[in-house]
């Protein structure tokens, strides 16, 4: 396993770095690249699905981004403690029929000493939106790092 700094225990700066790195990786929509931030035996709960290990993560993300077209994500640090981080996020995507959605959620992350995520629990709700109501367009520019997400 290749270590992924920053390493726990987290302080506010390193927790924010971890959140921004995750946002940037997920916005690549590259399942292989994203999976490298997780331990080989990482355990996820994502909505009502359970995913275990990097191979499952790659399969899960491949299917996700085949369904959720033009996916663009924003994450925000909500809290942290030693080797755990809480995140709030929003992303927008459209389905094959062209309907846009804004998905709201919270994640709980737990990290190994090597800085790899070994546990991820995500609760997510989807709201259909009109294309004209979109506000997330591709990866976040650096000038917007740390900008808080609107509640709705």
Short mmCIF file of C-alpha atoms in Angstrom, two decimals:
data_model
loop_
_atom_site.label_atom_id
_atom_site.label_comp_id
_atom_site.label_asym_id
_atom_site.label_seq_id
_atom_site.Cartn_x
_atom_site.Cartn_y
_atom_site.Cartn_z
CA UNK A 1 0.00 0.00 0.00
CA UNK A 2 1.26 3.42 -0.94
CA UNK A 3 0.83 5.90 1.93
CA UNK A 4 -1.45 8.88 1.22
CA UNK A 5 -0.54 11.98 3.20
CA UNK A 6 -1.68 13.81 5.16
CA UNK A 7 -1.70 11.23 7.94
CA UNK A 8 -3.70 11.05 11.14
CA UNK A 9 -3.96 12.46 13.68
CA UNK A 10 -5.61 15.26 11.71
CA UNK A 11 -5.67 18.93 12.57
CA UNK A 12 -7.95 21.40 10.80
CA UNK A 13 -5.46 22.09 7.99
CA UNK A 14 -4.71 18.43 7.26
CA UNK A 15 -8.40 17.47 7.47
CA UNK A 16 -9.22 20.19 4.92
CA UNK A 17 -6.40 18.91 2.67
CA UNK A 18 -7.84 15.39 2.84
CA UNK A 19 -11.34 16.62 1.94
CA UNK A 20 -10.09 18.72 -0.99
CA UNK A 21 -7.97 15.83 -2.30
CA UNK A 22 -11.01 13.53 -2.19
CA UNK A 23 -13.14 16.09 -4.04
CA UNK A 24 -10.51 16.49 -6.74
CA UNK A 25 -10.05 12.73 -7.16
CA UNK A 26 -13.79 11.99 -7.39
CA UNK A 27 -14.23 14.77 -9.96
CA UNK A 28 -11.85 12.91 -12.30
CA UNK A 29 -14.51 10.15 -12.51
CA UNK A 30 -11.62 7.67 -12.75
CA UNK A 31 -12.57 4.66 -10.59
CA UNK A 32 -9.04 3.21 -10.56
CA UNK A 33 -7.50 6.49 -9.43
CA UNK A 34 -10.15 7.07 -6.77
CA UNK A 35 -9.77 3.51 -5.41
CA UNK A 36 -6.10 4.11 -4.56
CA UNK A 37 -7.11 6.38 -1.66
CA UNK A 38 -8.71 3.40 0.11
CA UNK A 39 -7.25 0.40 1.91
CA UNK A 40 -7.36 -2.94 0.06
CA UNK A 41 -10.09 -4.09 2.47
CA UNK A 42 -11.94 -0.76 2.78
CA UNK A 43 -15.58 -1.08 3.84
CA UNK A 44 -18.27 1.26 2.53
CA UNK A 45 -21.92 1.83 3.15
CA UNK A 46 -23.22 3.97 0.32
CA UNK A 47 -26.95 4.58 0.57
CA UNK A 48 -28.30 1.02 0.79
CA UNK A 49 -25.27 -0.66 -0.79
CA UNK A 50 -22.31 -2.27 0.92
CA UNK A 51 -18.96 -2.30 -0.83
CA UNK A 52 -15.87 -4.14 0.42
CA UNK A 53 -12.37 -3.81 -1.04
CA UNK A 54 -10.79 -1.92 -3.90
CA UNK A 55 -12.12 -4.22 -6.64
CA UNK A 56 -15.69 -3.62 -5.43
CA UNK A 57 -14.97 0.12 -5.18
CA UNK A 58 -13.88 0.19 -8.82
CA UNK A 59 -16.98 -1.76 -9.92
CA UNK A 60 -19.25 0.46 -7.84
CA UNK A 61 -17.76 3.73 -9.14
CA UNK A 62 -17.72 2.50 -12.75
CA UNK A 63 -21.46 1.76 -12.58
CA UNK A 64 -22.14 5.02 -10.71
CA UNK A 65 -20.49 7.20 -13.34
CA UNK A 66 -22.15 5.27 -16.17
CA UNK A 67 -25.52 6.28 -14.63
CA UNK A 68 -24.65 9.70 -13.23
CA UNK A 69 -23.56 11.62 -16.31
CA UNK A 70 -21.70 14.96 -16.16
CA UNK A 71 -21.06 14.34 -12.45
CA UNK A 72 -19.53 17.29 -10.57
CA UNK A 73 -18.93 17.27 -6.81
CA UNK A 74 -18.25 19.66 -3.94
CA UNK A 75 -17.16 18.50 -0.46
CA UNK A 76 -16.90 20.47 2.78
CA UNK A 77 -15.21 19.58 6.04
CA UNK A 78 -17.83 19.21 8.77
CA UNK A 79 -15.65 17.92 11.61
CA UNK A 80 -12.63 15.79 12.48
CA UNK A 81 -11.10 13.85 15.35
CA UNK A 82 -7.82 11.92 15.42
CA UNK A 83 -8.27 9.54 12.41
CA UNK A 84 -11.88 10.39 11.48
CA UNK A 85 -13.37 13.09 9.28
CA UNK A 86 -17.02 14.07 8.73
CA UNK A 87 -17.90 15.63 5.39
CA UNK A 88 -20.96 17.25 3.89
CA UNK A 89 -21.23 17.23 0.12
CA UNK A 90 -23.34 18.05 -2.89
CA UNK A 91 -23.04 16.87 -6.44
CA UNK A 92 -24.97 17.31 -9.62
CA UNK A 93 -25.44 14.85 -12.45
CA UNK A 94 -27.96 13.95 -15.09
CA UNK A 95 -29.42 10.63 -16.11
CA UNK A 96 -29.57 9.22 -19.63
CA UNK A 97 -32.99 10.88 -20.13
CA UNK A 98 -31.47 14.31 -19.44
CA UNK A 99 -33.04 14.85 -15.99
CA UNK A 100 -30.65 16.74 -13.69
CA UNK A 101 -30.29 15.97 -9.99
CA UNK A 102 -28.59 17.61 -7.05
CA UNK A 103 -27.53 15.02 -4.52
CA UNK A 104 -27.00 16.07 -0.90
CA UNK A 105 -25.17 13.96 1.62
CA UNK A 106 -22.94 13.35 4.58
CA UNK A 107 -19.98 11.01 4.85
CA UNK A 108 -18.10 9.60 7.79
CA UNK A 109 -14.52 8.58 7.06
CA UNK A 110 -12.01 6.56 9.07
CA UNK A 111 -8.34 6.39 8.08
CA UNK A 112 -5.45 4.00 8.59
CA UNK A 113 -2.12 5.23 9.93
CA UNK A 114 -0.93 5.32 6.28
CA UNK A 115 -3.58 7.93 5.40
CA UNK A 116 -5.78 5.50 3.44
CA UNK A 117 -9.51 5.45 4.05
CA UNK A 118 -10.52 2.15 5.59
CA UNK A 119 -14.17 2.97 6.24
CA UNK A 120 -16.69 5.21 4.47
CA UNK A 121 -20.34 5.64 5.37
CA UNK A 122 -22.45 7.82 3.07
CA UNK A 123 -26.04 8.97 3.40
CA UNK A 124 -27.34 10.65 0.25
CA UNK A 125 -30.62 12.19 -0.95
CA UNK A 126 -31.35 13.12 -4.57
CA UNK A 127 -33.48 16.08 -5.65
CA UNK A 128 -34.50 16.54 -9.29
CA UNK A 129 -33.59 20.01 -10.55
CA UNK A 130 -34.05 21.95 -13.76
CA UNK A 131 -30.92 22.36 -15.84
CA UNK A 132 -31.28 26.13 -15.29
CA UNK A 133 -30.94 25.54 -11.50
CA UNK A 134 -27.51 23.94 -11.75
CA UNK A 135 -24.72 25.54 -9.76
CA UNK A 136 -21.92 22.97 -9.90
CA UNK A 137 -20.09 22.99 -13.22
CA UNK A 138 -17.06 20.73 -13.29
CA UNK A 139 -14.17 20.67 -10.82
CA UNK A 140 -13.95 23.50 -8.31
CA UNK A 141 -11.47 26.22 -9.30
CA UNK A 142 -8.75 26.82 -6.73
CA UNK A 143 -10.18 30.27 -6.02
CA UNK A 144 -13.28 28.52 -4.56
CA UNK A 145 -11.45 26.06 -2.28
CA UNK A 146 -12.98 26.32 1.18
CA UNK A 147 -16.14 28.13 0.01
CA UNK A 148 -19.08 26.81 2.02
CA UNK A 149 -21.87 24.93 0.30
CA UNK A 150 -25.38 26.42 0.33
CA UNK A 151 -27.79 24.30 2.36
CA UNK A 152 -30.23 24.00 -0.58
#
